[in-house]
Amino acid sequence: MVEIWDNYGLPMVWMILKIIAIVFPIMLSVAYLTLAERKVIGAMHLRKGPNVVGPFGLFQPLADGLKLFLKETIIPSGANRGVFILAPCVTFVLALIAWAVIPFDKGMVLSNINVGILYLFAISSLGVYGILMAGWASNSRYAFLGAMRSAAQMISYEVSMGLIIITVLLCVGSLNLSDIVMAQREMWFIVPLFPMGVIFFVSTLAETNRHPFDLPEAEAELVAGYNVEYSAMTFALFFLGEYANMILMSAMTSVLFLGGWLPPFNAIPFTWIPGPVWFALKIAFCLFIFIWVRATFPRYRYDQLMRLGWKIFLPLSLAAVAIVSGILVAFNLTPNHG
Amino acid sequence: MIEALAFYIFSSIAVAAAFMVISARNPVHSVLFLILTFFNVAGMFVILGAEFLAMILVVVYVGAVAVLFMFVVMMLDINFVELRQGFLNYLPIGSLIGLVMLIELATLFGSWVVTPVIANRGLMPTPSPDITTNTHALGNIVYTHYVYLFQAAGMILLVAMIGAIVLTHRNRPGVKKQDIGRQLNRNPANSVEIRKVEIGKGI
């Protein structure tokens, strides 16, 4: 009995503690990301933003959460019950499990697997299911239209995202996320692969259904798109999942292009600050751009969105794969492996 | 122990979900069960140590192929009652075809002989992940040893894709298309005409 506890029980408890140590800060940052979004957009609109609940409105996310928690969950009578309830759970779980492979510092990662970037790509490509299921199960025209738009949009932008990830992998020679970060010790990949970094970020905007690509929930035409029939906690799960996905995509951009936990210069005042803080700062920077874009740009028209994905980003990123591999081979820069 | 337990959980869910794919009444539920099957098979790949294949299975089949299935199934308006009407009429023919297939499979696998070289190789331990990763091993096989076959397969797929486009594409007259280049090249000189309209006459 003691042996079983030592071999399986103790590692299990230790693992659960580690998972809580990752999930709790993420949920907290999701809550405060909503506040930050309202505050930043408020500042850009010359308004104050939420400032009533608590000092500077700091308790606003908690109040919102409590409100959603206490409301009644309404399930439409025409809905497909099982799938209707499953959809928000899928969205929320997928947004959280991807964090298992994100490295926060050297060796500070829940599961350091060999194919980390593929795992991330796989999980982010599953995000479309939550939305598709929600749209279909709601049995409502607006929700269904939103889900269809979202599915087409996410598939289109995934292709160029995959090709851009390949250009990064060509420079690293490994699919492990820690190796990807360590390969950027000399120079962050945003410098040599500059246009790719920008295209990747724009693709993540489309992948998370954020402005200016938020057609799936365009409030002016589709009311609220796929989540129009959802209320209370089921809606809250969608909301949390969407914001957790934003943070995840920012983390992915930081790991692939902004050097993960590495300081900008390997010199004394920068190396005093620990790695996780640098990583958090980079994520916060990307999130600020997410919000900044929302406050600045109008929504794309649907055919323009598809044109951007298939006729501009896809050829550009395909060309980048050929060009980057050509340069690496020509100048003998390929990372060597046994 | 954990590995065996995980294997039995994954495989039993995979088989049960695969059964539900063909027995579910609602086609959308069928697709969802198909996705569950894919996931469990991916889990079994991970147990085998084939992590690259597991991730590719999820990316390609779950992330792309099943999404298209779901897309189509959701859009179709299928009448299930009508679909099940002729079930009993076709049952004898269907079961006959099934029986023939079963006999074929049985004779095929009954007479299957594995070469001793390969059979011995099955007992050899796979190289440890410290020496070579899945990705390098697969890349070595596909892009180095079998590069011509790989290229040939790629060409066949390209031909299939072009063929599908050629067969289904038709030029419909009278469809208004947007040419972004032409739109951007317009200027007031050749697109706006200013006329002086006399009062009470019209153009």
Coordinates of C-alpha atoms in Angstrom, one line a residue:
Chain A
M1 CA 0.0 0.0 0.0
V2 CA 2.8 2.4 0.9
E3 CA 4.6 1.5 -2.3
I4 CA 1.5 2.3 -4.4
W5 CA 1.2 5.7 -2.6
D6 CA 4.9 6.5 -3.2
N7 CA 4.8 5.4 -6.9
Y8 CA 1.5 6.8 -8.0
G9 CA -0.2 8.7 -5.2
L10 CA 2.5 11.2 -4.4
P11 CA 3.4 12.2 -8.0
M12 CA -0.4 12.6 -8.6
V13 CA -0.8 15.0 -5.7
W14 CA 2.3 16.9 -6.7
M15 CA 1.0 17.1 -10.3
I16 CA -2.3 18.4 -9.2
L17 CA -0.6 21.1 -7.1
K18 CA 1.4 22.1 -10.1
I19 CA -1.7 22.3 -12.3
I20 CA -3.4 24.5 -9.7
A21 CA -0.4 26.7 -9.6
I22 CA -0.8 27.2 -13.4
V23 CA -4.6 27.4 -13.7
F24 CA -5.2 29.8 -10.8
P25 CA -3.0 32.6 -12.1
I26 CA -4.5 32.1 -15.6
M27 CA -8.0 32.5 -14.3
L28 CA -7.0 35.5 -12.3
S29 CA -5.4 37.1 -15.3
V30 CA -8.4 36.3 -17.4
A31 CA -10.6 38.2 -14.9
Y32 CA -8.3 41.2 -14.8
L33 CA -7.8 41.1 -18.6
T34 CA -11.5 41.9 -19.0
L35 CA -11.0 44.9 -16.6
A36 CA -7.8 45.9 -18.4
E37 CA -9.6 45.8 -21.8
R38 CA -12.4 48.1 -20.5
K39 CA -9.9 50.4 -18.9
V40 CA -7.6 50.7 -21.8
I41 CA -10.4 51.1 -24.4
G42 CA -11.9 53.7 -22.0
A43 CA -8.6 55.6 -21.9
M44 CA -8.4 55.5 -25.7
H45 CA -12.0 56.8 -26.0
L46 CA -11.3 59.5 -23.3
R47 CA -13.6 57.8 -20.9
K48 CA -12.9 56.6 -17.4
G49 CA -14.0 52.9 -17.8
P50 CA -15.3 51.0 -14.8
N51 CA -14.4 52.9 -11.6
V52 CA -17.2 52.3 -9.1
V53 CA -16.8 48.9 -7.6
G54 CA -13.8 48.9 -5.3
P55 CA -10.7 51.2 -5.6
F56 CA -10.3 52.3 -9.3
G57 CA -12.9 49.7 -10.1
L58 CA -10.6 46.9 -9.3
F59 CA -13.3 44.6 -7.9
Q60 CA -15.4 44.9 -11.1
P61 CA -14.4 41.5 -12.6
L62 CA -15.3 39.8 -9.3
A63 CA -18.7 41.5 -9.3
D64 CA -19.2 40.5 -12.9
G65 CA -18.3 36.9 -12.1
L66 CA -20.6 36.8 -9.1
K67 CA -23.4 38.2 -11.2
L68 CA -23.0 35.5 -13.9
F69 CA -22.7 32.8 -11.3
L70 CA -26.0 33.8 -9.6
K71 CA -28.0 34.1 -12.8
E72 CA -30.3 31.3 -14.1
T73 CA -29.0 29.1 -16.9
I74 CA -31.6 29.0 -19.6
I75 CA -31.6 26.1 -22.1
P76 CA -33.8 26.7 -25.1
S77 CA -36.5 24.1 -25.7
G78 CA -35.5 23.6 -29.3
A79 CA -31.8 23.0 -28.3
N80 CA -30.0 19.8 -28.5
R81 CA -29.4 19.5 -24.7
G82 CA -26.3 17.4 -24.5
V83 CA -24.3 19.2 -27.2
F84 CA -25.6 22.6 -25.9
I85 CA -24.0 22.0 -22.5
L86 CA -21.0 20.3 -23.8
A87 CA -20.0 23.2 -26.2
P88 CA -18.9 25.8 -23.5
C89 CA -17.1 23.1 -21.5
V90 CA -15.1 22.1 -24.6
T91 CA -14.2 25.7 -25.3
F92 CA -13.1 26.3 -21.7
V93 CA -11.2 23.1 -21.3
L94 CA -9.3 23.5 -24.6
A95 CA -8.3 27.0 -23.6
L96 CA -6.7 25.6 -20.3
I97 CA -5.1 22.3 -21.4
A98 CA -2.8 24.0 -23.9
W99 CA -0.9 25.6 -21.0
A100 CA 0.5 22.2 -20.0
V101 CA 3.5 22.7 -22.5
I102 CA 4.2 26.4 -22.2
P103 CA 7.6 27.0 -20.6
F104 CA 7.6 29.8 -18.0
D105 CA 11.3 29.7 -17.3
K106 CA 14.2 27.3 -18.0
G107 CA 12.9 23.9 -16.8
M108 CA 9.7 25.5 -15.4
V109 CA 7.1 23.7 -17.5
L110 CA 4.4 21.2 -16.5
S111 CA 5.2 18.7 -19.3
N112 CA 8.3 19.2 -21.4
I113 CA 7.3 17.1 -24.4
N114 CA 9.3 16.7 -27.7
V115 CA 6.4 17.8 -29.9
G116 CA 5.3 20.8 -27.8
I117 CA 4.6 23.2 -30.7
L118 CA 2.6 20.5 -32.5
Y119 CA 0.6 20.0 -29.3
L120 CA -0.2 23.7 -29.1
F121 CA -1.1 23.8 -32.8
A122 CA -3.4 20.8 -32.4
I123 CA -5.2 22.2 -29.4
S124 CA -5.6 25.6 -31.0
S125 CA -7.1 23.9 -34.1
L126 CA -9.7 22.2 -31.9
G127 CA -11.1 25.5 -30.6
V128 CA -13.4 25.6 -33.6
Y129 CA -15.4 22.7 -32.2
G130 CA -16.8 24.5 -29.2
I131 CA -18.1 27.2 -31.5
L132 CA -19.5 24.8 -34.1
M133 CA -21.3 22.7 -31.5
A134 CA -22.7 25.8 -29.8
G135 CA -24.0 27.2 -33.1
W136 CA -25.6 23.9 -34.1
A137 CA -27.0 22.9 -30.8
S138 CA -28.7 26.3 -30.2
N139 CA -31.0 25.7 -33.1
S140 CA -31.1 29.4 -33.9
R141 CA -30.3 31.1 -37.2
Y142 CA -28.0 33.8 -35.8
A143 CA -26.0 31.3 -33.7
F144 CA -25.7 28.9 -36.7
L145 CA -24.5 31.7 -39.1
G146 CA -22.0 32.8 -36.5
A147 CA -20.7 29.2 -36.1
M148 CA -20.4 28.7 -39.8
R149 CA -18.5 31.9 -40.3
S150 CA -16.2 31.1 -37.4
A151 CA -15.4 27.6 -38.7
A152 CA -14.5 28.9 -42.2
Q153 CA -12.4 31.7 -40.7
M154 CA -10.5 29.6 -38.2
I155 CA -9.6 26.9 -40.8
S156 CA -8.4 29.5 -43.3
Y157 CA -6.1 31.2 -40.9
E158 CA -4.8 28.0 -39.4
V159 CA -3.1 27.1 -42.7
S160 CA -0.9 30.2 -42.8
M161 CA -0.2 29.9 -39.0
G162 CA 1.1 26.4 -39.6
L163 CA 3.4 27.5 -42.4
I164 CA 4.7 30.4 -40.2
I165 CA 5.4 27.9 -37.4
I166 CA 7.4 25.9 -39.9
T167 CA 9.6 28.8 -40.7
V168 CA 10.4 29.2 -37.0
L169 CA 11.0 25.4 -36.7
L170 CA 13.5 25.6 -39.6
C171 CA 15.6 28.0 -37.7
V172 CA 15.4 26.0 -34.4
G173 CA 15.6 22.4 -35.6
S174 CA 13.4 21.1 -32.7
L175 CA 9.7 21.0 -31.9
N176 CA 10.3 21.4 -28.2
L177 CA 9.2 24.8 -26.9
S178 CA 12.1 25.2 -24.5
D179 CA 14.5 24.6 -27.4
I180 CA 12.6 27.2 -29.4
V181 CA 13.2 29.7 -26.7
M182 CA 16.8 28.8 -26.1
A183 CA 17.5 29.2 -29.9
Q184 CA 16.6 32.9 -29.5
R185 CA 19.4 33.6 -27.0
E186 CA 21.4 35.6 -29.6
M187 CA 18.5 37.3 -31.3
W188 CA 14.7 37.1 -31.0
F189 CA 13.1 35.6 -34.1
I190 CA 11.0 38.8 -34.6
V191 CA 14.2 40.4 -36.0
P192 CA 15.2 37.9 -38.7
L193 CA 11.6 36.7 -39.4
F194 CA 10.0 40.1 -39.0
P195 CA 7.2 40.0 -41.5
M196 CA 6.3 36.5 -40.4
G197 CA 5.9 37.6 -36.8
V198 CA 3.4 40.3 -37.8
I199 CA 1.5 37.8 -40.1
F200 CA 1.4 35.3 -37.2
F201 CA 0.0 37.9 -34.8
V202 CA -2.7 39.0 -37.3
S203 CA -3.6 35.3 -37.8
T204 CA -3.9 34.8 -34.0
L205 CA -6.4 37.8 -34.1
A206 CA -8.4 35.8 -36.6
E207 CA -8.0 32.6 -34.7
T208 CA -9.3 34.0 -31.5
N209 CA -12.2 35.7 -33.3
R210 CA -11.1 39.1 -32.1
H211 CA -11.4 42.5 -33.7
P212 CA -11.1 43.3 -36.6
F213 CA -12.0 39.7 -37.5
D214 CA -14.9 39.2 -35.0
L215 CA -17.5 38.3 -37.6
P216 CA -18.7 35.2 -35.8
E217 CA -20.1 37.5 -33.1
A218 CA -20.7 40.6 -35.1
E219 CA -23.3 42.3 -32.8
A220 CA -24.6 44.5 -35.6
E221 CA -25.7 41.7 -37.9
L222 CA -25.7 38.5 -35.9
V223 CA -26.8 39.9 -32.4
A224 CA -24.0 37.9 -30.7
G225 CA -23.3 35.1 -33.1
Y226 CA -22.7 31.6 -31.7
N227 CA -23.3 32.5 -28.1
V228 CA -26.7 34.3 -28.5
E229 CA -28.7 31.6 -26.8
Y230 CA -26.3 31.1 -23.8
S231 CA -26.8 32.6 -20.4
A232 CA -25.3 32.7 -16.9
M233 CA -22.4 30.2 -16.4
T234 CA -22.6 28.6 -19.8
F235 CA -22.0 32.1 -21.3
A236 CA -19.3 32.7 -18.7
L237 CA -17.4 29.6 -19.8
F238 CA -17.4 30.9 -23.4
F239 CA -16.2 34.3 -22.2
L240 CA -13.5 32.8 -20.0
G241 CA -12.4 30.4 -22.8
E242 CA -12.2 33.2 -25.3
Y243 CA -10.0 35.4 -23.0
A244 CA -7.9 32.5 -21.9
N245 CA -7.3 31.8 -25.6
M246 CA -6.2 35.4 -26.1
I247 CA -3.6 35.0 -23.3
L248 CA -2.6 31.6 -24.8
M249 CA -2.1 33.1 -28.3
S250 CA 0.0 36.0 -26.8
A251 CA 2.1 33.4 -24.9
M252 CA 2.6 31.5 -28.2
T253 CA 3.6 34.7 -30.0
S254 CA 6.1 35.4 -27.2
V255 CA 7.6 31.9 -27.3
L256 CA 7.9 31.8 -31.0
F257 CA 9.0 35.4 -31.8
L258 CA 9.7 37.4 -28.7
G259 CA 12.1 35.0 -26.9
G260 CA 9.9 33.6 -24.2
W261 CA 11.4 34.1 -20.8
L262 CA 14.7 35.5 -22.1
P263 CA 15.6 39.2 -21.3
P264 CA 16.0 41.5 -24.3
F265 CA 19.7 41.8 -23.7
N266 CA 21.9 39.4 -21.9
A267 CA 23.4 42.1 -19.7
I268 CA 23.4 42.9 -16.0
P269 CA 20.3 45.0 -15.2
F270 CA 18.1 42.9 -17.4
T271 CA 19.2 39.5 -16.1
W272 CA 18.3 40.6 -12.5
I273 CA 14.7 40.3 -13.4
P274 CA 13.6 36.7 -13.3
G275 CA 12.4 34.9 -16.4
P276 CA 8.8 34.4 -15.6
V277 CA 8.5 38.2 -15.2
W278 CA 9.9 38.8 -18.6
F279 CA 7.5 36.2 -20.0
A280 CA 4.5 37.9 -18.3
L281 CA 5.6 41.3 -19.6
K282 CA 5.8 40.0 -23.1
I283 CA 2.4 38.4 -22.8
A284 CA 1.0 41.7 -21.4
F285 CA 2.5 43.6 -24.3
C286 CA 0.8 41.3 -26.9
L287 CA -2.5 41.6 -25.0
F288 CA -2.2 45.3 -25.1
I289 CA -1.9 45.2 -28.9
F290 CA -5.0 42.9 -29.0
I291 CA -6.9 45.6 -27.1
W292 CA -5.3 48.5 -29.1
V293 CA -6.4 46.8 -32.4
R294 CA -9.9 46.4 -31.0
A295 CA -10.1 50.1 -30.2
T296 CA -8.7 51.2 -33.5
F297 CA -9.9 49.1 -36.4
P298 CA -13.3 48.7 -38.0
R299 CA -14.6 45.2 -38.7
Y300 CA -13.6 43.4 -41.9
R301 CA -16.1 42.5 -44.5
Y302 CA -16.4 38.7 -44.8
D303 CA -15.1 38.3 -48.4
Q304 CA -12.2 40.6 -47.5
L305 CA -11.4 38.4 -44.5
M306 CA -11.3 35.3 -46.8
R307 CA -9.2 37.2 -49.4
L308 CA -6.7 38.3 -46.8
G309 CA -6.3 34.7 -45.5
W310 CA -6.2 32.7 -48.7
K311 CA -4.8 35.2 -51.3
I312 CA -2.3 37.2 -49.2
F313 CA -1.2 35.4 -46.1
L314 CA -1.1 31.9 -47.5
P315 CA 1.1 32.7 -50.5
L316 CA 3.3 35.0 -48.4
S317 CA 3.9 32.4 -45.7
L318 CA 4.4 29.6 -48.3
A319 CA 7.0 31.8 -50.0
A320 CA 8.6 32.5 -46.6
V321 CA 9.0 28.7 -46.0
A322 CA 10.9 28.4 -49.3
I323 CA 13.0 31.5 -48.8
V324 CA 13.9 30.8 -45.2
S325 CA 14.9 27.2 -46.0
G326 CA 16.8 28.4 -49.1
I327 CA 18.8 30.9 -47.0
L328 CA 19.5 28.4 -44.3
V329 CA 20.9 25.9 -46.7
A330 CA 22.7 28.4 -48.9
F331 CA 24.6 30.0 -46.0
N332 CA 25.0 26.7 -44.1
L333 CA 23.0 27.9 -41.1
T334 CA 20.8 24.9 -40.6
P335 CA 20.7 23.7 -37.0
N336 CA 22.6 20.4 -36.9
H337 CA 21.2 17.4 -35.2
G338 CA 22.4 13.8 -35.0
Chain B
M1 CA 0.4 -0.7 -14.3
I2 CA -0.6 2.9 -15.2
E3 CA 0.3 2.2 -18.8
A4 CA -1.9 -0.9 -19.0
L5 CA -4.7 0.9 -17.3
A6 CA -4.4 3.9 -19.7
F7 CA -4.4 1.5 -22.7
Y8 CA -7.5 -0.3 -21.6
I9 CA -9.3 3.0 -20.9
F10 CA -8.3 4.4 -24.3
S11 CA -9.1 1.3 -26.3
S12 CA -12.4 0.6 -24.7
I13 CA -13.6 4.2 -25.2
A14 CA -12.3 4.1 -28.8
V15 CA -14.2 0.9 -29.6
A16 CA -17.4 2.1 -27.8
A17 CA -17.2 5.5 -29.6
A18 CA -16.6 3.8 -33.0
F19 CA -19.7 1.7 -32.4
M20 CA -21.7 4.8 -31.6
V21 CA -20.5 6.4 -34.8
I22 CA -22.5 3.9 -36.8
S23 CA -25.4 3.6 -34.4
A24 CA -26.1 7.2 -33.4
R25 CA -29.4 8.5 -34.8
N26 CA -28.2 12.0 -35.4
P27 CA -25.4 12.4 -37.9
V28 CA -23.9 15.3 -36.0
H29 CA -23.6 13.1 -32.9
S30 CA -22.0 10.5 -35.2
V31 CA -19.3 13.0 -36.2
L32 CA -18.7 14.0 -32.5
F33 CA -18.3 10.3 -31.6
L34 CA -15.9 10.0 -34.5
I35 CA -13.8 12.8 -33.0
L36 CA -13.8 11.0 -29.7
T37 CA -12.5 7.9 -31.4
F38 CA -9.7 9.9 -33.0
F39 CA -8.7 11.3 -29.7
N40 CA -8.5 7.9 -28.0
V41 CA -6.5 6.5 -30.9
A42 CA -4.1 9.5 -30.5
G43 CA -3.8 8.6 -26.8
M44 CA -2.9 5.0 -27.8
F45 CA -0.2 6.4 -30.2
V46 CA 1.2 8.3 -27.2
I47 CA 1.4 5.1 -25.2
L48 CA 3.3 3.5 -28.0
G49 CA 5.8 6.3 -27.9
A50 CA 4.7 7.7 -31.4
E51 CA 4.0 11.2 -30.1
F52 CA 4.5 12.8 -33.5
L53 CA 1.9 10.6 -35.2
A54 CA -0.5 11.3 -32.3
M55 CA -0.2 15.0 -32.7
I56 CA -0.5 14.8 -36.5
L57 CA -3.6 12.6 -36.2
V58 CA -5.2 15.3 -34.0
V59 CA -4.1 18.2 -36.3
V60 CA -5.1 16.6 -39.6
Y61 CA -8.1 14.4 -38.8
V62 CA -9.7 16.2 -35.9
G63 CA -8.6 19.7 -36.7
A64 CA -9.3 19.7 -40.4
V65 CA -11.1 16.6 -41.8
A66 CA -13.7 16.2 -39.1
V67 CA -14.4 19.9 -39.2
L68 CA -15.3 19.6 -42.8
F69 CA -17.4 16.5 -42.1
M70 CA -19.2 18.4 -39.4
F71 CA -19.6 21.5 -41.7
V72 CA -21.3 19.4 -44.4
V73 CA -23.4 17.3 -42.0
M74 CA -24.7 20.4 -40.2
M75 CA -25.6 22.1 -43.5
L76 CA -27.5 19.1 -44.9
D77 CA -31.1 18.7 -44.3
I78 CA -31.5 14.9 -44.0
N79 CA -34.8 13.2 -43.4
F80 CA -33.9 10.3 -41.1
V81 CA -37.2 8.5 -41.3
E82 CA -37.0 8.3 -45.1
L83 CA -33.4 7.2 -44.9
R84 CA -34.3 4.2 -42.7
Q85 CA -37.3 3.1 -44.7
G86 CA -35.8 0.5 -47.0
F87 CA -33.6 -0.9 -44.3
L88 CA -35.2 -4.4 -44.2
N89 CA -35.4 -4.7 -48.0
Y90 CA -31.7 -4.2 -48.4
L91 CA -30.7 -6.2 -45.3
P92 CA -30.1 -9.5 -47.2
I93 CA -27.9 -7.9 -49.9
G94 CA -26.0 -5.9 -47.3
S95 CA -25.3 -8.9 -45.1
L96 CA -24.3 -10.9 -48.1
I97 CA -21.7 -8.3 -49.1
G98 CA -20.6 -8.1 -45.4
L99 CA -20.1 -11.9 -45.3
V100 CA -18.1 -11.9 -48.5
M101 CA -15.8 -9.2 -47.1
L102 CA -15.4 -11.1 -43.9
I103 CA -14.4 -14.3 -45.7
E104 CA -11.9 -12.3 -47.9
L105 CA -10.3 -10.7 -44.8
A106 CA -10.2 -14.1 -43.0
T107 CA -8.5 -15.8 -46.0
L108 CA -6.1 -12.9 -46.4
F109 CA -5.0 -12.8 -42.7
G110 CA -5.1 -16.6 -42.4
S111 CA -2.5 -17.0 -45.2
W112 CA -0.4 -14.0 -44.1
V113 CA 3.2 -14.9 -43.4
V114 CA 5.5 -12.4 -41.9
T115 CA 9.1 -12.7 -43.1
P116 CA 11.4 -13.9 -40.3
V117 CA 13.6 -10.8 -40.6
I118 CA 10.7 -8.5 -39.9
A119 CA 9.3 -10.8 -37.2
N120 CA 12.6 -10.6 -35.4
R121 CA 12.7 -6.9 -35.8
G122 CA 9.4 -6.6 -33.9
L123 CA 11.2 -7.9 -30.9
M124 CA 13.9 -5.3 -31.1
P125 CA 13.5 -2.4 -28.7
T126 CA 12.7 0.9 -30.4
P127 CA 15.6 3.4 -30.0
S128 CA 15.3 5.5 -26.8
P129 CA 13.9 9.0 -27.2
D130 CA 17.2 10.4 -26.0
I131 CA 19.0 9.2 -29.1
T132 CA 16.5 10.1 -31.8
T133 CA 13.2 11.7 -31.6
N134 CA 10.1 10.6 -33.5
T135 CA 10.3 13.7 -35.8
H136 CA 13.9 13.0 -36.8
A137 CA 13.3 9.3 -37.4
L138 CA 10.2 9.9 -39.5
G139 CA 11.8 12.8 -41.5
N140 CA 14.8 10.6 -42.1
I141 CA 12.7 7.8 -43.6
V142 CA 10.3 9.9 -45.6
Y143 CA 12.6 12.6 -46.9
T144 CA 15.8 10.7 -47.2
H145 CA 15.2 7.0 -47.9
Y146 CA 11.9 7.2 -49.7
V147 CA 12.1 10.7 -51.1
Y148 CA 11.0 9.7 -54.7
L149 CA 8.0 7.7 -53.5
F150 CA 7.1 10.7 -51.3
Q151 CA 7.4 13.1 -54.3
A152 CA 5.3 10.7 -56.4
A153 CA 2.6 10.6 -53.7
G154 CA 2.6 14.4 -53.6
M155 CA 2.3 14.6 -57.4
I156 CA -0.7 12.2 -57.4
L157 CA -2.4 14.3 -54.7
L158 CA -1.8 17.5 -56.7
V159 CA -3.2 15.9 -59.8
A160 CA -6.3 14.8 -57.9
M161 CA -6.8 18.3 -56.5
I162 CA -6.4 19.9 -59.9
G163 CA -8.7 17.2 -61.4
A164 CA -11.4 18.0 -58.8
I165 CA -11.2 21.7 -59.5
V166 CA -11.3 21.2 -63.3
L167 CA -14.3 18.8 -63.1
T168 CA -16.4 21.0 -60.8
H169 CA -15.5 24.5 -61.9
R170 CA -17.8 26.0 -64.5
N171 CA -17.9 29.5 -65.8
R172 CA -21.3 31.0 -65.0
P173 CA -22.1 34.0 -67.1
G174 CA -23.6 37.1 -65.4
V175 CA -21.9 36.7 -62.1
K176 CA -20.6 39.9 -60.7
K177 CA -17.0 39.6 -59.5
Q178 CA -14.9 42.0 -57.5
D179 CA -11.5 42.9 -58.9
I180 CA -9.7 44.7 -56.2
G181 CA -6.9 46.0 -58.5
R182 CA -9.4 47.5 -60.9
Q183 CA -11.3 49.2 -58.0
L184 CA -8.1 50.7 -56.6
N185 CA -7.1 52.0 -60.0
R186 CA -10.2 54.0 -60.6
N187 CA -9.9 57.7 -60.5
P188 CA -12.4 60.5 -60.8
A189 CA -11.3 61.4 -64.3
N190 CA -12.6 58.2 -65.9
S191 CA -15.3 57.1 -63.5
V192 CA -17.3 60.3 -62.9
E193 CA -19.0 62.2 -65.7
I194 CA -20.3 65.7 -64.9
R195 CA -23.2 66.9 -67.0
K196 CA -25.0 70.2 -67.0
V197 CA -28.7 69.4 -66.8
E198 CA -31.0 72.0 -68.0
I199 CA -34.0 72.8 -65.8
G200 CA -37.2 71.0 -66.7
K201 CA -35.5 68.7 -69.3
G202 CA -33.6 65.9 -67.6
I203 CA -30.9 63.8 -69.2

